[in-house]
Backbone as a chain_set.jsonl record, in Angstrom:
{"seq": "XXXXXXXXXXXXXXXXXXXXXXXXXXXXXXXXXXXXXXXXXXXXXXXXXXXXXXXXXXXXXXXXXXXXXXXXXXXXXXXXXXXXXXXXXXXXXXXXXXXXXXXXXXXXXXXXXXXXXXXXXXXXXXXXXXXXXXXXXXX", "coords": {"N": [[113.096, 104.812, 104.064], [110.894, 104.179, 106.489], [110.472, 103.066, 109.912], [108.805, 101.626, 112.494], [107.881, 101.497, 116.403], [104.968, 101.694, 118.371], [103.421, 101.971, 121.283], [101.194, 103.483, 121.275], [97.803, 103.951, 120.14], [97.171, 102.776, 116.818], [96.627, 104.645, 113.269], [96.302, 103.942, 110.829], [95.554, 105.277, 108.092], [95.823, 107.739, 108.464], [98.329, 107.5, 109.034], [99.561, 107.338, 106.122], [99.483, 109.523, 104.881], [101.73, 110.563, 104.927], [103.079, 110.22, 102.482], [105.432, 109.722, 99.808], [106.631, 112.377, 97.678], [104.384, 113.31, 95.082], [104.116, 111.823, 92.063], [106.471, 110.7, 92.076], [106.201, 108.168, 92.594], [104.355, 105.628, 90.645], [102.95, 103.261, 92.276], [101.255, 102.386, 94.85], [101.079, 100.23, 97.562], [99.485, 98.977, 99.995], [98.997, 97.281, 102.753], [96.885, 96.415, 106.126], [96.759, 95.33, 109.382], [95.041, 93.99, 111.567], [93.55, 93.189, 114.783], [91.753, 90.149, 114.894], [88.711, 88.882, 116.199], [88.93, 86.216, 117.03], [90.947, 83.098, 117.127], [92.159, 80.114, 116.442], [89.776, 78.685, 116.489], [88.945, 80.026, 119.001], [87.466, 82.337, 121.075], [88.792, 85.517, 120.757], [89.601, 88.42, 123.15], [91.472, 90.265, 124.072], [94.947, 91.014, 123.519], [98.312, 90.735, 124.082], [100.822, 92.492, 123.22], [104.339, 92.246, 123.271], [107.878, 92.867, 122.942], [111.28, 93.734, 121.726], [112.686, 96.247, 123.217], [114.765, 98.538, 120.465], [115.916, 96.428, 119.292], [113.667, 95.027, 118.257], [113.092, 97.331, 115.382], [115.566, 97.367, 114.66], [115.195, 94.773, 113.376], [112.935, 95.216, 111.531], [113.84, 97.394, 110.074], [115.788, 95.947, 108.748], [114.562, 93.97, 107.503], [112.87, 95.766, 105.553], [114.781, 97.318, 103.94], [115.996, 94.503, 102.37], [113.641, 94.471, 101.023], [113.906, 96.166, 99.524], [115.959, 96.057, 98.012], [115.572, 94.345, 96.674], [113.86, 94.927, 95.09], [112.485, 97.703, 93.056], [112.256, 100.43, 94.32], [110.175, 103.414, 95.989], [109.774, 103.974, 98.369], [109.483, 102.869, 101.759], [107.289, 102.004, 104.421], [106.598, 100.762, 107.851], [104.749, 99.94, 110.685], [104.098, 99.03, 113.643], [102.049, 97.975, 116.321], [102.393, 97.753, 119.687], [101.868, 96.66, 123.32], [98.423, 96.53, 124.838], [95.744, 95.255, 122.729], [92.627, 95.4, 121.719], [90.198, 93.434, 119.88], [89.365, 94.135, 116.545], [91.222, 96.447, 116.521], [93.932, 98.077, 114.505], [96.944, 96.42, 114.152], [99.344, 96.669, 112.885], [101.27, 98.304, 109.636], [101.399, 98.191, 106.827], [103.446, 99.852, 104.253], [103.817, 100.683, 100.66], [106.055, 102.448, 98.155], [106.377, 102.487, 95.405], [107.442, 102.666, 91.437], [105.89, 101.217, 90.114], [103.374, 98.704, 90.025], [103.7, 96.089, 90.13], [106.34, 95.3, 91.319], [105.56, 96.353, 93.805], [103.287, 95.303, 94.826], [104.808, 93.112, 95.448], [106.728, 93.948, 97.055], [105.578, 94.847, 99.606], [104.348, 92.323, 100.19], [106.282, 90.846, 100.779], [107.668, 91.512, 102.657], [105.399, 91.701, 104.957], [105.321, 89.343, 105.135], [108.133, 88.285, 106.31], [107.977, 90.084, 108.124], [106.01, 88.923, 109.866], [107.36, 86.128, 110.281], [110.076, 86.666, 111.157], [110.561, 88.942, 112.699], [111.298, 90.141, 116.392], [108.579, 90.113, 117.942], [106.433, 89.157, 120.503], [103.093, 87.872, 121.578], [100.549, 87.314, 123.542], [97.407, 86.258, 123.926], [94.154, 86.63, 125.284], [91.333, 84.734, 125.446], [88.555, 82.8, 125.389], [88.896, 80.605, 126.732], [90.609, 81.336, 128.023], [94.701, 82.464, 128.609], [96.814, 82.674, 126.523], [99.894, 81.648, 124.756], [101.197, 82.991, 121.276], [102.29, 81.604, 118.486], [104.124, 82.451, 115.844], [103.178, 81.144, 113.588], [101.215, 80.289, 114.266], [99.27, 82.624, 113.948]], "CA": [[112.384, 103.746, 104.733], [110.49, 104.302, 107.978], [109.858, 101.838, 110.698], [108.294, 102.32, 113.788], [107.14, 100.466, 116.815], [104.178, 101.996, 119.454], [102.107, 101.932, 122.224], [99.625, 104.56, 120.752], [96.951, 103.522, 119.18], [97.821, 103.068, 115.059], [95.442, 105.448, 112.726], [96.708, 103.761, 109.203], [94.707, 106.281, 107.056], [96.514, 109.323, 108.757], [100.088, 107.701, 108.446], [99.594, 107.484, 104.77], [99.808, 110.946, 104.554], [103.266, 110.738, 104.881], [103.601, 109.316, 101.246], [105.953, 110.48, 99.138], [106.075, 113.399, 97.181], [103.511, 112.906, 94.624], [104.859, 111.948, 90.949], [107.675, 110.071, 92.108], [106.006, 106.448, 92.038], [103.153, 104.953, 90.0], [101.847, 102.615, 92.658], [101.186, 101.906, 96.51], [100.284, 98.676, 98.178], [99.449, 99.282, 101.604], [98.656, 96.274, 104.209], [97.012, 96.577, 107.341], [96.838, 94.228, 110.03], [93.464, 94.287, 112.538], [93.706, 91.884, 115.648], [91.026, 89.492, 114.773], [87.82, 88.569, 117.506], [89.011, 84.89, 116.975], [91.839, 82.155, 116.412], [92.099, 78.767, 116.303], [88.655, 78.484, 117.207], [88.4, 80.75, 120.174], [87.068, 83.724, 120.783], [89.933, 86.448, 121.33], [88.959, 89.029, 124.036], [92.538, 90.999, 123.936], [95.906, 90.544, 122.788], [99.386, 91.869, 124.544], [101.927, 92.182, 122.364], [105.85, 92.772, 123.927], [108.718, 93.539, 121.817], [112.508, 93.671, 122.387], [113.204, 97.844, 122.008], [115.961, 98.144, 119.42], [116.185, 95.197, 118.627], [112.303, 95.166, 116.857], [113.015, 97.983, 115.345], [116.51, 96.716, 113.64], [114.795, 93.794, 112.062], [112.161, 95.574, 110.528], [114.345, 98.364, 108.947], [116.567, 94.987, 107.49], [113.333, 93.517, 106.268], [112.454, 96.7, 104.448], [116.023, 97.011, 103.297], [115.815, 93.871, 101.932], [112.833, 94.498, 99.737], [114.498, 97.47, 98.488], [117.168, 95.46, 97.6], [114.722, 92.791, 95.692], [112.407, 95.561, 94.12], [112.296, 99.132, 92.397], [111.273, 100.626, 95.513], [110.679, 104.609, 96.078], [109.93, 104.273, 99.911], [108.194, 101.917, 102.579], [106.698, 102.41, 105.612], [106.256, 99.779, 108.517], [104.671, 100.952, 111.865], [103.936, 98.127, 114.429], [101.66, 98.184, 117.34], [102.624, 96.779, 121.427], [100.697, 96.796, 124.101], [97.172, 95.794, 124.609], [94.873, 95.652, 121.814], [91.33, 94.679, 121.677], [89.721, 93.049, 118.422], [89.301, 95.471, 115.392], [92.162, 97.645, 115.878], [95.018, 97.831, 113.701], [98.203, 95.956, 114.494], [100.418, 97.033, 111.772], [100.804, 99.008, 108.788], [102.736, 98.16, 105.701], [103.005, 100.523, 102.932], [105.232, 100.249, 99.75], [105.777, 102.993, 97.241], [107.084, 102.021, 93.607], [107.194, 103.148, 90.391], [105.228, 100.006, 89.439], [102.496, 97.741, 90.499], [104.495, 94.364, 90.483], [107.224, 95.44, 92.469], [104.52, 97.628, 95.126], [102.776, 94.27, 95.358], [105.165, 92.088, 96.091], [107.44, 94.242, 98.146], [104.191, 94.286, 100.186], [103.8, 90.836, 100.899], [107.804, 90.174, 101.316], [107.569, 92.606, 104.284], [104.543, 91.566, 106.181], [105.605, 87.675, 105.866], [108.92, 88.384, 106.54], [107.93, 90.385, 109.53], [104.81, 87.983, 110.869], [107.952, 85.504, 111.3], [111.457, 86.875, 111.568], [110.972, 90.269, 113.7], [110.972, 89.843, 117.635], [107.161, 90.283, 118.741], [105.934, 87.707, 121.316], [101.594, 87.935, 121.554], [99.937, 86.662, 124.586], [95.789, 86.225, 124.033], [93.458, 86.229, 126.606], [90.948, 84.155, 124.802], [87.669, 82.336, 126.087], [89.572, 79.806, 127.657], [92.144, 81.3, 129.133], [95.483, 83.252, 128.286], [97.831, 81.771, 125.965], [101.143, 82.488, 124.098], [100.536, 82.923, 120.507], [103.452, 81.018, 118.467], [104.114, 82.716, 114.603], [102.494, 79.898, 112.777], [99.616, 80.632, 114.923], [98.566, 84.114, 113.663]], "C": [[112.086, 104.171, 106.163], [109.947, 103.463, 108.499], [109.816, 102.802, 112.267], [107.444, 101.465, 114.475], [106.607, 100.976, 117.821], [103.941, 101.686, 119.732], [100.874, 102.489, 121.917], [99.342, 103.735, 119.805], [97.014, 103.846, 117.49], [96.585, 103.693, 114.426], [96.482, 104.99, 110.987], [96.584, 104.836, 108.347], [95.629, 107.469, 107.634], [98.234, 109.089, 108.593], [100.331, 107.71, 107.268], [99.599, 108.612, 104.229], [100.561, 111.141, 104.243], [103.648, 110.382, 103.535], [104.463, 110.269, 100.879], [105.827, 111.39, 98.609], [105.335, 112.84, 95.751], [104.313, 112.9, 93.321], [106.113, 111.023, 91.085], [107.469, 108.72, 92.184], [104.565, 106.522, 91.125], [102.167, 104.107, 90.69], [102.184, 102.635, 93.825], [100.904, 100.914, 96.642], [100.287, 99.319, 99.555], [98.553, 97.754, 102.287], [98.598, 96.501, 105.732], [96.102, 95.415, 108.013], [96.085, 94.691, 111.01], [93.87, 92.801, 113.358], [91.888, 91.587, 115.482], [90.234, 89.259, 116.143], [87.874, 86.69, 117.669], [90.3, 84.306, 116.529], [92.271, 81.078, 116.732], [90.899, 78.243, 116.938], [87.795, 78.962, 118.453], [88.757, 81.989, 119.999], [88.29, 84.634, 121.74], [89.653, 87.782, 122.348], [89.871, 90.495, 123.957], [93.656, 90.419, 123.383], [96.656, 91.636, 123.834], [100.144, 91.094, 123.458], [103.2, 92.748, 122.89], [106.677, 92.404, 122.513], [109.722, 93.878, 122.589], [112.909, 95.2, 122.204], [114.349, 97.746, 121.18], [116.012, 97.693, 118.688], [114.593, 94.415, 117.281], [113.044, 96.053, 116.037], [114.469, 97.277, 114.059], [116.058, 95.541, 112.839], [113.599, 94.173, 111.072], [112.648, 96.55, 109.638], [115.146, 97.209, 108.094], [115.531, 94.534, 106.835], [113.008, 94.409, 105.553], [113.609, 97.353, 103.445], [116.056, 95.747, 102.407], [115.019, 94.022, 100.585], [113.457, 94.806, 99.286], [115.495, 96.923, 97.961], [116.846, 94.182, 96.365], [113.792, 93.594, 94.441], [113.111, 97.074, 93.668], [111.629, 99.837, 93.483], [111.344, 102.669, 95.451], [110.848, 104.675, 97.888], [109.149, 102.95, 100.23], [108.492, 102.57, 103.815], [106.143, 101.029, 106.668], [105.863, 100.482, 109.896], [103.553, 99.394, 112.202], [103.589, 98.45, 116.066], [102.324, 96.969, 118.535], [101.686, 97.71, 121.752], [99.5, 95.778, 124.317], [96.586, 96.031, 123.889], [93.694, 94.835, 121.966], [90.824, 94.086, 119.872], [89.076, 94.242, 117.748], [90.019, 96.481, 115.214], [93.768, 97.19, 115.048], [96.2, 97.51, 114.667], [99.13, 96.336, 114.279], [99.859, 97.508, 110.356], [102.19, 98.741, 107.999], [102.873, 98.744, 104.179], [104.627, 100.613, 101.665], [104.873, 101.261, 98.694], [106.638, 102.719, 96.084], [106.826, 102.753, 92.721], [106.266, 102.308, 89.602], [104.746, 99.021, 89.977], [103.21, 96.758, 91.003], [105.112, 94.896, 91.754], [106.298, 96.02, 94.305], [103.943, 96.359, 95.668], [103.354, 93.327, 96.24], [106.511, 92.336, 97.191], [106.983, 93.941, 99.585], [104.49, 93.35, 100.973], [105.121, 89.969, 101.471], [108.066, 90.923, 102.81], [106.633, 92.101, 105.351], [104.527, 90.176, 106.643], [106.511, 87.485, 106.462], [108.804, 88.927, 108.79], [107.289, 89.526, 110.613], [106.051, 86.811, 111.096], [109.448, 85.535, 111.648], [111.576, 88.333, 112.895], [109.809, 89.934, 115.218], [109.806, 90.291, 118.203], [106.797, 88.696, 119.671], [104.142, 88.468, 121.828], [101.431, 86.252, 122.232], [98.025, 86.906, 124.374], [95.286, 85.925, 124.838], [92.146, 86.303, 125.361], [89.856, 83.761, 125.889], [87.732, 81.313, 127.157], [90.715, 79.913, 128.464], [92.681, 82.234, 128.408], [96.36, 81.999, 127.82], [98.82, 82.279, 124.864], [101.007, 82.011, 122.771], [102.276, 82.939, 119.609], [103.929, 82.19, 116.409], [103.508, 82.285, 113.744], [101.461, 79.458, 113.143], [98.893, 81.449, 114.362], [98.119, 84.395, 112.523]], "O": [[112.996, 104.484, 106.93], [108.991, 102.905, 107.96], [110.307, 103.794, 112.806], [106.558, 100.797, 113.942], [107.445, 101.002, 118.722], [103.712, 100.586, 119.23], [99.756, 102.073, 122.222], [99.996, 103.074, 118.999], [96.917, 104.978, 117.016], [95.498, 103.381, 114.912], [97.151, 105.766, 110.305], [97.61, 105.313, 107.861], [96.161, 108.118, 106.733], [99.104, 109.888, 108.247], [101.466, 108.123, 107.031], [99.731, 108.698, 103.008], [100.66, 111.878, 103.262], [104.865, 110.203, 103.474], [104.464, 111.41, 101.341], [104.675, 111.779, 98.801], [105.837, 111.801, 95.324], [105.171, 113.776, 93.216], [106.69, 110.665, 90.058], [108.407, 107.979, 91.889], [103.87, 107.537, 91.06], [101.008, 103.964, 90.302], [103.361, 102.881, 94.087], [100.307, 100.426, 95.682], [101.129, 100.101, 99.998], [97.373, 97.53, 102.017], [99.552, 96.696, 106.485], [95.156, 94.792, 107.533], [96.353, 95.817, 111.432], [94.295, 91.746, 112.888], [90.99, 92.375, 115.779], [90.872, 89.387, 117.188], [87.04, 86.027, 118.285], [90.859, 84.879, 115.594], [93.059, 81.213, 117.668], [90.98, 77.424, 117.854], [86.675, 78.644, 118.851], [89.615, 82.6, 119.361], [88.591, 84.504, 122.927], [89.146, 88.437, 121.438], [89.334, 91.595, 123.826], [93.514, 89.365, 122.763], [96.235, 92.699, 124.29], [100.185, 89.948, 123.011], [103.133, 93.975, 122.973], [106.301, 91.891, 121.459], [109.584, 94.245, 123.756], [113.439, 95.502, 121.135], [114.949, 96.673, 121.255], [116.129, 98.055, 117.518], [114.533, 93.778, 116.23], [114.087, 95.443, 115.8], [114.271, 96.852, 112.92], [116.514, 95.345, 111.712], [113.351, 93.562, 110.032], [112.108, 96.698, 108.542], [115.229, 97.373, 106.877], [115.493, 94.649, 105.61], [112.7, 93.921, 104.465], [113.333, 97.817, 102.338], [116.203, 96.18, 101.264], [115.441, 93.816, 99.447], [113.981, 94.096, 98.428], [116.019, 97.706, 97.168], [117.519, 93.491, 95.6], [113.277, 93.18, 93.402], [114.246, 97.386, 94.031], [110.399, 99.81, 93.522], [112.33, 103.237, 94.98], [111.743, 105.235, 98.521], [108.486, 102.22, 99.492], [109.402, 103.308, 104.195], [105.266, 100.308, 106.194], [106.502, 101.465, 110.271], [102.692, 98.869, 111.495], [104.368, 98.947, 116.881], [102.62, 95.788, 118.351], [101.079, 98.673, 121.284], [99.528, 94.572, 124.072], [96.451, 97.254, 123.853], [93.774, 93.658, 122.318], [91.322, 94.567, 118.854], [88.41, 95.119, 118.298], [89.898, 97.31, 114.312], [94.425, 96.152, 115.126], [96.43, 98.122, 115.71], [99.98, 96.49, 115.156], [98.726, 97.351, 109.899], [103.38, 98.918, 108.259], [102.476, 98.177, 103.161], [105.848, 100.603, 101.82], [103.737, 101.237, 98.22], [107.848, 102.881, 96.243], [105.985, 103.624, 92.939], [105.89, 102.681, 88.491], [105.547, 98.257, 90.516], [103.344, 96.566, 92.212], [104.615, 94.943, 92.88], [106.605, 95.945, 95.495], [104.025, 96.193, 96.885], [102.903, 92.83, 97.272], [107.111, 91.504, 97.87], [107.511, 93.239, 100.447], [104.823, 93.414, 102.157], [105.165, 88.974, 102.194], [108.71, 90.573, 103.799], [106.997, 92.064, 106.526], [104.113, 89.708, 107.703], [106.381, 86.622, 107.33], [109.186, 88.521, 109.887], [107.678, 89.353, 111.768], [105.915, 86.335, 112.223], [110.002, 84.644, 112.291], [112.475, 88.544, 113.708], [108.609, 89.691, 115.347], [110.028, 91.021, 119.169], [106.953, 87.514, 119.363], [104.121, 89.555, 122.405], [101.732, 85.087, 121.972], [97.56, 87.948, 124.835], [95.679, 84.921, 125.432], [91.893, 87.255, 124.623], [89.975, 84.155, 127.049], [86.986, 81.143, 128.121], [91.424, 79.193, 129.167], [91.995, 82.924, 127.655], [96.577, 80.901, 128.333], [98.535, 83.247, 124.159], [100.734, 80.816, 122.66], [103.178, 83.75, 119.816], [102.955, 82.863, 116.745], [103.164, 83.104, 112.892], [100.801, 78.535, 112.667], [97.723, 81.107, 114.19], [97.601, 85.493, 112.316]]}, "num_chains": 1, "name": "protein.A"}
């Protein structure tokens, strides 16, 4: 399991390289996360995103522990942008390798909900109206 949380700009397509060795699952899911040019009706301009060091970093290896603990898993991969981001670049990257569709799917989606509201990110938008702190159940 690899987790990982930058400042550099995320290139999804090139961390997928990293997959496993080939033969050893049947399926991928991969999820990636693009900061949107809008939300809750206003137009998004930037985004900062802060993050606790460590302490990100330990709740996303338990959330991907977890799956693995729920699924048939061969590997996952989580890699989470800070910083400033502008609309259209990737946020995050969640990739799941299995021996089998089901499990690839829904490891997937137990990871990136899990993460959007248990692992410590706090996102500040500077929006059309202003700058404002952007809550989990916002995004």
């Amino acid at each position: 399991m690899r987790v990982r949380v930058q400042d550099a700009p995320l290139e999804p397509w090139r961390e997928l390289g990293a997959a496993p060795e080939s033969g050893s699952y049947g399926a991928t899911s991969v999820f990636v996360g693009t900061l949107r040019d809008f939300n809750q009706g206003h137009e998004v301009k930037q985004m900062t995103l802060e993050h606790y060091p460590g302490m990100t970093e330990s709740y996303l290896q338990q959330i991907s522990e977890e799956a693995a603990g729920r699924w048939d898993l061969v590997d996952t991969m989580v890699i989470h942008r800070v910083g400033k981001l502008r609309p259209g670049e990737p946020i995050v990257l969640v990739a799941v390798w299995a021996p089998h569709r089901n499990a690839a799917f829904s490891a997937c989606r137990y990871i990136i909900d899990e993460l959007k509201t248990r692992a410590p990110f706090w996102k500040k938008e500077t929006t059309d109206v202003g700058p404002r702190w952007v809550t989990p159940g916002d995004a």
